[in-house]
CSV table of C-alpha atoms in Angstrom, one decimal:
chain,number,residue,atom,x,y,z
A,1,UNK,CA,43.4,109.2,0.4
A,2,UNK,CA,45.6,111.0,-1.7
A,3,UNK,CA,44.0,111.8,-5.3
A,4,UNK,CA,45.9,110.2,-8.4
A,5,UNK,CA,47.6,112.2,-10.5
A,6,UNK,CA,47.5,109.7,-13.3
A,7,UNK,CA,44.3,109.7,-15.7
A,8,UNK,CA,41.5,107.0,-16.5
A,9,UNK,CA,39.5,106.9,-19.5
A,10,UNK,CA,36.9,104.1,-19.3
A,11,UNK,CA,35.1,103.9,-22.8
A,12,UNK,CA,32.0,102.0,-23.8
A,13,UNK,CA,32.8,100.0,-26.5
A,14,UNK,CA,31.0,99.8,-30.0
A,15,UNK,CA,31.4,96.7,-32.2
A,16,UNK,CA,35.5,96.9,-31.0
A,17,UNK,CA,37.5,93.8,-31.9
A,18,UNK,CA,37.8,91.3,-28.9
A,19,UNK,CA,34.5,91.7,-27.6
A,20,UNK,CA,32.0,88.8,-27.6
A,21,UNK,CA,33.7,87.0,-30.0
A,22,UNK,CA,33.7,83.3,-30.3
A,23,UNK,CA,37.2,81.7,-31.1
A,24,UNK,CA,35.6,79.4,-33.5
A,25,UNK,CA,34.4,82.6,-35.5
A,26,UNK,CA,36.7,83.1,-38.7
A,27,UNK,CA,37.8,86.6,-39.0
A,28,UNK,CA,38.5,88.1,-42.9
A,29,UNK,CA,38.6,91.6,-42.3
A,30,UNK,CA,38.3,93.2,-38.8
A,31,UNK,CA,36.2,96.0,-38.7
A,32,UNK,CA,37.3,99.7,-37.5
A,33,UNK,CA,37.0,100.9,-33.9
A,34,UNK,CA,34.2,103.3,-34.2
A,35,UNK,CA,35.1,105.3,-31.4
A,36,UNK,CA,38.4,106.4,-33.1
A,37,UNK,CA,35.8,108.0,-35.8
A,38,UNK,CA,34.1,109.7,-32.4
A,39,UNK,CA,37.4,111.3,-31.1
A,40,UNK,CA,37.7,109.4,-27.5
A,41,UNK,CA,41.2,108.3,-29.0
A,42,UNK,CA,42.6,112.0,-30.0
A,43,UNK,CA,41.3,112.9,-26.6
A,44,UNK,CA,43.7,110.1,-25.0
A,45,UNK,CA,46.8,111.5,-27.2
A,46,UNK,CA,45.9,115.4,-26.2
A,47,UNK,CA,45.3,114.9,-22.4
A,48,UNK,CA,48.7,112.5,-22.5
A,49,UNK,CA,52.3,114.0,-21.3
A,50,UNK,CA,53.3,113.9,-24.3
A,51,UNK,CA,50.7,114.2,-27.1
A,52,UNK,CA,51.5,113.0,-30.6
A,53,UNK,CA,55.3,111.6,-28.9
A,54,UNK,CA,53.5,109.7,-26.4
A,55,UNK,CA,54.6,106.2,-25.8
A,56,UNK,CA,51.7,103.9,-26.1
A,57,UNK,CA,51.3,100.0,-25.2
A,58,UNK,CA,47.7,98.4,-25.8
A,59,UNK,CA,46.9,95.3,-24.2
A,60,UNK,CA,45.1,92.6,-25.6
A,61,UNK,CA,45.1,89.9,-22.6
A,62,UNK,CA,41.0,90.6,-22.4
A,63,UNK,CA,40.6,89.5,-26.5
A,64,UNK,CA,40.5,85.9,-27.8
A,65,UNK,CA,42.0,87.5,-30.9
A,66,UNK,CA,44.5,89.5,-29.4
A,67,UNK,CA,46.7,90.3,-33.0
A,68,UNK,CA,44.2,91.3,-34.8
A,69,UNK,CA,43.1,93.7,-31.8
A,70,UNK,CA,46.8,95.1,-31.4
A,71,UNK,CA,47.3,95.5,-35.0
A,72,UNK,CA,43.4,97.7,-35.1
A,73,UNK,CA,44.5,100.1,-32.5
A,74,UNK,CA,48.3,100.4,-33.9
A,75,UNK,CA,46.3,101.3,-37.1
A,76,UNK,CA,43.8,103.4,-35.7
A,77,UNK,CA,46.8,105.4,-33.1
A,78,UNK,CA,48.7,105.5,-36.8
A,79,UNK,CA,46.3,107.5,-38.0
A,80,UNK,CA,46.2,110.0,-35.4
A,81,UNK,CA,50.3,110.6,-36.1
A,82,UNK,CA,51.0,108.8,-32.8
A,83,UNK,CA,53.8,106.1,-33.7
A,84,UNK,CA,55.1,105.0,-31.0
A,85,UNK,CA,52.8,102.4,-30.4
A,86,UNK,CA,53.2,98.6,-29.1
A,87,UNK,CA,51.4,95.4,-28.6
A,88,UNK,CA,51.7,93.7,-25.6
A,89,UNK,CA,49.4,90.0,-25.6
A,90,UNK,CA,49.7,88.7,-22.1
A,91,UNK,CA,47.6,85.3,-22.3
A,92,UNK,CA,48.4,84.3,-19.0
A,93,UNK,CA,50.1,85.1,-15.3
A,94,UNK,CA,53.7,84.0,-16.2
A,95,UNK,CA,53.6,86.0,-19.3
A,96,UNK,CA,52.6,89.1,-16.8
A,97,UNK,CA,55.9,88.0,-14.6
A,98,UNK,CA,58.6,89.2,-18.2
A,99,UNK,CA,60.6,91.5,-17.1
A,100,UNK,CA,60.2,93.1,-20.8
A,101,UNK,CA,56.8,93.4,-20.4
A,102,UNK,CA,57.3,95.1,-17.0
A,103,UNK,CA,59.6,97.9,-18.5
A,104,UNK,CA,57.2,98.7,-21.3
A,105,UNK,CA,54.5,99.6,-19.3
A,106,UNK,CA,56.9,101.2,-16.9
A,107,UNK,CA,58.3,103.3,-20.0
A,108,UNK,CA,54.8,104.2,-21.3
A,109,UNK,CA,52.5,107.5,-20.9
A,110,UNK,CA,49.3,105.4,-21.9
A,111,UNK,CA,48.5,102.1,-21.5
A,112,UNK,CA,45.2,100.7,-22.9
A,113,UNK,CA,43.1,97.9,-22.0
A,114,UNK,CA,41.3,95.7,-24.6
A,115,UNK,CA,37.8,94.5,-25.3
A,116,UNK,CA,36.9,90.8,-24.5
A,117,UNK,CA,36.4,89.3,-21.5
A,118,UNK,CA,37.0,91.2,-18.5
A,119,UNK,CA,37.4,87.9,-15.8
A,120,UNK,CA,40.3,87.6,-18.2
A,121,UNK,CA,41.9,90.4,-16.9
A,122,UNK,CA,41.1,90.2,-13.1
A,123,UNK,CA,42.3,86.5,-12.9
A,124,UNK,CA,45.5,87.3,-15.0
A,125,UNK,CA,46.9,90.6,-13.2
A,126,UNK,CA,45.2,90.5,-9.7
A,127,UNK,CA,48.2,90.6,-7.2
A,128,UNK,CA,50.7,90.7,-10.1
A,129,UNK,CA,53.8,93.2,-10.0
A,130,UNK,CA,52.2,94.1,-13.8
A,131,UNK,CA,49.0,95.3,-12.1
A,132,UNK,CA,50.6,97.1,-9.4
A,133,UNK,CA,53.2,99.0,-11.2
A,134,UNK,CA,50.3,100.4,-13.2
A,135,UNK,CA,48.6,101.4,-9.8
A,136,UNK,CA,52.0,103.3,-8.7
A,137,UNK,CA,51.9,104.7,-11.8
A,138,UNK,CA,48.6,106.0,-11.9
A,139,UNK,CA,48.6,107.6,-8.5
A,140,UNK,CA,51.9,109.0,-8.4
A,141,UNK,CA,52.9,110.3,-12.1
A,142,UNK,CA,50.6,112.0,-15.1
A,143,UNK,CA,50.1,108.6,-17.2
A,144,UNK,CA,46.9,107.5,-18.3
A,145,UNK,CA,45.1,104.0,-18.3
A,146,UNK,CA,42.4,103.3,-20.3
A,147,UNK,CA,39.7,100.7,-21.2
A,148,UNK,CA,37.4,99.9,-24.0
A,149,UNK,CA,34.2,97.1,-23.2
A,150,UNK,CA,36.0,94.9,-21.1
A,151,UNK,CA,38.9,96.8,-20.3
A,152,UNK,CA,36.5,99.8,-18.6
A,153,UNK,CA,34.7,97.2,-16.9
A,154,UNK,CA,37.8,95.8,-15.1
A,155,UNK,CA,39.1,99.4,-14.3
A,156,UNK,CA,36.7,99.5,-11.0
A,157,UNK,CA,37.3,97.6,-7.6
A,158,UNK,CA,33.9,96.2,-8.0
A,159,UNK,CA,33.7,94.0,-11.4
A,160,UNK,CA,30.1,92.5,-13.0
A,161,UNK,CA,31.7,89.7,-15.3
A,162,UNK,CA,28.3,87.7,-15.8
A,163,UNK,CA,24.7,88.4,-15.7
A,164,UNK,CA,21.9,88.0,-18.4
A,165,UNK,CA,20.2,91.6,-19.0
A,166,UNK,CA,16.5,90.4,-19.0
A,167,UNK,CA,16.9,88.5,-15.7
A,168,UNK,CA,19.4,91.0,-13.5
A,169,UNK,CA,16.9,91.9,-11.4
A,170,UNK,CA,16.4,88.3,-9.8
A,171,UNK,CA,18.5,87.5,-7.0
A,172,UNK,CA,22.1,86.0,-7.6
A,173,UNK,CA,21.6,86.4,-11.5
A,174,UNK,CA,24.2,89.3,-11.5
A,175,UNK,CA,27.7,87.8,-10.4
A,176,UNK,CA,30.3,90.4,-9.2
A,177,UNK,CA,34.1,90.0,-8.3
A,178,UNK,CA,36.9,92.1,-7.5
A,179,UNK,CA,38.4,94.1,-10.8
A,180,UNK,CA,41.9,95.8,-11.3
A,181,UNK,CA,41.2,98.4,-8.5
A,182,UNK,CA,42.3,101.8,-10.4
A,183,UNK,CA,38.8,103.7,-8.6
A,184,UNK,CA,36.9,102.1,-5.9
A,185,UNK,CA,33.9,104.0,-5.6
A,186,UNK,CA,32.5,102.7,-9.2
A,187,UNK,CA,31.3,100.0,-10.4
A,188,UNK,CA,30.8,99.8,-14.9
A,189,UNK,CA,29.1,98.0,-17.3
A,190,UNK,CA,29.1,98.6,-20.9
A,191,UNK,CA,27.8,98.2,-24.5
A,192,UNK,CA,25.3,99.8,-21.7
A,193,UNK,CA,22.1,101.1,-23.8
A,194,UNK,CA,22.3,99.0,-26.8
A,195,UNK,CA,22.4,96.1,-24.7
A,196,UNK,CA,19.8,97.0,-22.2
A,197,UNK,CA,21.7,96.4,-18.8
A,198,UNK,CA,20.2,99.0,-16.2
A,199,UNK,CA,18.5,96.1,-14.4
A,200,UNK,CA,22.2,94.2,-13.8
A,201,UNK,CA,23.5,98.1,-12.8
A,202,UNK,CA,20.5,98.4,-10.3
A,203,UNK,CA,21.3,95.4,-9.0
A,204,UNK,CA,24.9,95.8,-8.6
A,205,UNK,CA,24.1,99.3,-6.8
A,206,UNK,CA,21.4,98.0,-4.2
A,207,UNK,CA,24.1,95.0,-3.6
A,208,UNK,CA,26.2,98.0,-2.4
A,209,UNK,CA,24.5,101.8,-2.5
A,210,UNK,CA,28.1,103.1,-1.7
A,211,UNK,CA,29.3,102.6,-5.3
A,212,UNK,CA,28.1,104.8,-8.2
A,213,UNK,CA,26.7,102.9,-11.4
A,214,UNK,CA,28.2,103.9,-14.6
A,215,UNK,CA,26.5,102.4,-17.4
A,216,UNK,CA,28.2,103.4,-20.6
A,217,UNK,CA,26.7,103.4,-24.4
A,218,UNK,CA,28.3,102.6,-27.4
A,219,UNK,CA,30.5,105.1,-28.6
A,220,UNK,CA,30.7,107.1,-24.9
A,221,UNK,CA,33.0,107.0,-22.4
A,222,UNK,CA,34.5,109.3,-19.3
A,223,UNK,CA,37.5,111.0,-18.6
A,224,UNK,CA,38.4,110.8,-15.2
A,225,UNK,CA,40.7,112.9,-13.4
A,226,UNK,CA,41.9,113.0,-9.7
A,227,UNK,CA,40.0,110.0,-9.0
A,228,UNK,CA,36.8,111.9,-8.9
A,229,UNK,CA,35.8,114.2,-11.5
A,230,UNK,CA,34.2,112.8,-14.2
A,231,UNK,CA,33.8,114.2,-18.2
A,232,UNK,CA,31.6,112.8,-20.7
A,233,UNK,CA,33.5,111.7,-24.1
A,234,UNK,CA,32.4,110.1,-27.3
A,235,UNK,CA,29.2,110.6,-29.0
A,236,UNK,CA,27.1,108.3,-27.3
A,237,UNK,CA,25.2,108.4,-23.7
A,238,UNK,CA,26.2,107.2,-19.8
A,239,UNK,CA,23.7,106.2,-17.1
A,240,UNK,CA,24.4,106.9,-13.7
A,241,UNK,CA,22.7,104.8,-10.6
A,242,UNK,CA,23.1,106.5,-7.4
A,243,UNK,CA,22.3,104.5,-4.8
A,244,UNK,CA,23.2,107.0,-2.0
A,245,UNK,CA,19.7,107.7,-0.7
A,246,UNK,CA,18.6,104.3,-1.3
A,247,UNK,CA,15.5,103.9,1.0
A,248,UNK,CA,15.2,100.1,1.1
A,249,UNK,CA,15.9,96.9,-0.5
A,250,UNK,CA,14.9,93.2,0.0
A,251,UNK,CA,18.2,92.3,-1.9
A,252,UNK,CA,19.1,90.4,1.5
A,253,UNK,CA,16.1,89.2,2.5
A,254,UNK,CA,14.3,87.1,-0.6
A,255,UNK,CA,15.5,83.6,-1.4
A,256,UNK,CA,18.0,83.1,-4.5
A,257,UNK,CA,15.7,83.6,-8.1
A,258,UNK,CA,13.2,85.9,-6.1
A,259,UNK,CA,12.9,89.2,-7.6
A,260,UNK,CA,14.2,92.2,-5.9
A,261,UNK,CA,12.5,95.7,-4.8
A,262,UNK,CA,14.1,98.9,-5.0
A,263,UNK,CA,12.9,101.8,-3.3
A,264,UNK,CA,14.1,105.3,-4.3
A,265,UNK,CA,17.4,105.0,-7.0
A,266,UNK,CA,18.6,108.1,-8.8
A,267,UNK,CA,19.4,107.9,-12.2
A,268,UNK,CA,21.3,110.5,-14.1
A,269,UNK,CA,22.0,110.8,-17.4
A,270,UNK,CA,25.1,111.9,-19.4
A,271,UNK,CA,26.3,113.1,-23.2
A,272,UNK,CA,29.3,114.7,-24.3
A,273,UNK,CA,31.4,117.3,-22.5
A,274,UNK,CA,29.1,117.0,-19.1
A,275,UNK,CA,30.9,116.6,-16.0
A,276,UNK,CA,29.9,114.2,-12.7
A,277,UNK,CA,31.6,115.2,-9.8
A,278,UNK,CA,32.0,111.8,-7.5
A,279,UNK,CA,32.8,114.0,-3.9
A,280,UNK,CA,29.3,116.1,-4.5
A,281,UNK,CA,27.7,113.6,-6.4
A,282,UNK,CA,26.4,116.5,-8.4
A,283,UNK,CA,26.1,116.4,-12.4
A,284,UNK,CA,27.2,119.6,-14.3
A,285,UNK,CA,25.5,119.6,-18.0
A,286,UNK,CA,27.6,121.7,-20.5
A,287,UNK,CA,25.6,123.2,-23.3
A,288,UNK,CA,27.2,121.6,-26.5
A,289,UNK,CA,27.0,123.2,-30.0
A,290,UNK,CA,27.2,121.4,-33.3
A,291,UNK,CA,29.3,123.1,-35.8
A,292,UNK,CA,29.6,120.3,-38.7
A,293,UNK,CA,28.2,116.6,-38.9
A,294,UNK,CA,30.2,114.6,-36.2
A,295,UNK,CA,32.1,117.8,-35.0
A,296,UNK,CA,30.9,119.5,-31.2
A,297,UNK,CA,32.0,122.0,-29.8
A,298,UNK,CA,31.1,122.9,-25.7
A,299,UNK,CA,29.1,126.1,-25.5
A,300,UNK,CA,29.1,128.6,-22.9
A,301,UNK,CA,28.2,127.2,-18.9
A,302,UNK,CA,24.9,128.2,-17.6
């Protein structure tokens, strides 16, 4: 398979609009994105074609407050001298089918994907003309998708869009559908450490040991390019489970809400400006130097 040319920036999450938020909460002020503050969004505008004039189109279909969302990430995109910015709130599969909507996103150098509720996002655009003009896109031209929360967790081919964290490791607890299909040799799950979800990752890798794991933290994420080398973004940390020399599993053998044995998982860990190569499977750790509060700078390789 050829490799993309396009880029993919999957990003963690923090306390972003449009995630987890119930639709009967009411909403005065909405809170910042944090991971502007951590530079994952000036990272997007410098690896775009074309920087500060890139055309940019968030989508909000994931968030149950998709305005307030939109108007968060203009703001935040604002600040960063980037105006060319739009909102596009597709609430369900006919608005995907506007031919408006269409030429946006063909028309854009970044398109970015929400918080909220990734099944959202699967059941909207799966088998749309919307999804797979971004896939043509991303493959053939330098454009970048990207994804906060539930937006990263839809990116893989393999989706978790339910499973409680203190009970992932019993037998059908974790439920797992297809995503948007940008990388299929992933699967991701967010708000990652915080949240404690390595048992719901472990379980999603011994369902399939081909896929890598990505767990990401709050304020992390990873910028992807060619479909398979992976660089640590964002302040915050990324779990990998590698299921590639998984010994043995009963995952196919115990009855529904039995527990489930894992023998011999491999579990790396991640922080800024580290790369994961997905064709070696081999992590490269980049020696990082702090130069002011909040500011790092990547030191020399070993």
């Amino acid at each position: 398979m050829v490799n993309p040319k396009g880029k993919l920036v999957i990003i963690g999450g923090a306390v972003d609009l449009g995630t987890n938020i119930s639709s009967q909460e009411h909403i005065i002020q909405p809170d910042h994105l944090k991971f502007f503050d951590r530079g994952i969004l000036k990272r997007i505008i410098t690896e775009s074609a074309h920087h500060e004039g890139s055309v940019v189109e968030v989508i909000t279909t994931a968030s149950q407050i998709p305005e307030l969302v939109g108007a968060e990430y203009v703001k935040a995109f604002g600040q960063l001298n980037v105006p060319k910015v739009g909102t596009i709130h597709i609430k369900n599969r006919e608005d995907a089918t506007h031919k408006s909507y269409l030429d946006r996103i063909r028309k854009a150098d970044v398109v970015v994907f929400t918080g909220g509720d990734q099944l959202r996002l699967s059941s909207i655009f799966g088998g749309t003309e919307f999804l797979q003009i971004l896939k043509n896109r991303y493959q053939n031209q330098d454009f970048i998708i990207a994804g906060t929360s539930a937006g990263a967790a839809a990116a893989s081919a393999h989706m978790i869009y339910r499973g409680q964290s203190n009970e992932a490791l019993i037998k059908g607890e974790v439920q797992i559908t297809a995503g948007l299909g940008f990388i299929d040799s992933v699967i991701i799950d967010t708000h990652f450490v915080q949240r404690g979800r390595i048992g719901r990752l472990m379980y999603a890798v011994a369902s399939n040991p081909g896929i890598l794991g990505i767990g990401l933290g709050e304020d992390a994420g990873l910028l992807i390019t060619e479909g398979t080398m992976m660089e640590a973004i964002g302040s915050g940390l990324i779990i990998l489970v590698d299921g590639k020399n998984l010994v043995e599993t009963n995952i196919y053998d115990v009855e529904l809400g039995s527990p489930v044995s894992i023998e011999n998982l491999k579990l790396h860990v991640m922080s800024i400006y580290d790369k994961y190569d997905l064709h070696q499977h081999k992590l490269y750790i980049k020696k990082v130097v702090k130069v002011e509060e909040g500011v790092f700078i990547r030191g020399q390789d070993k």
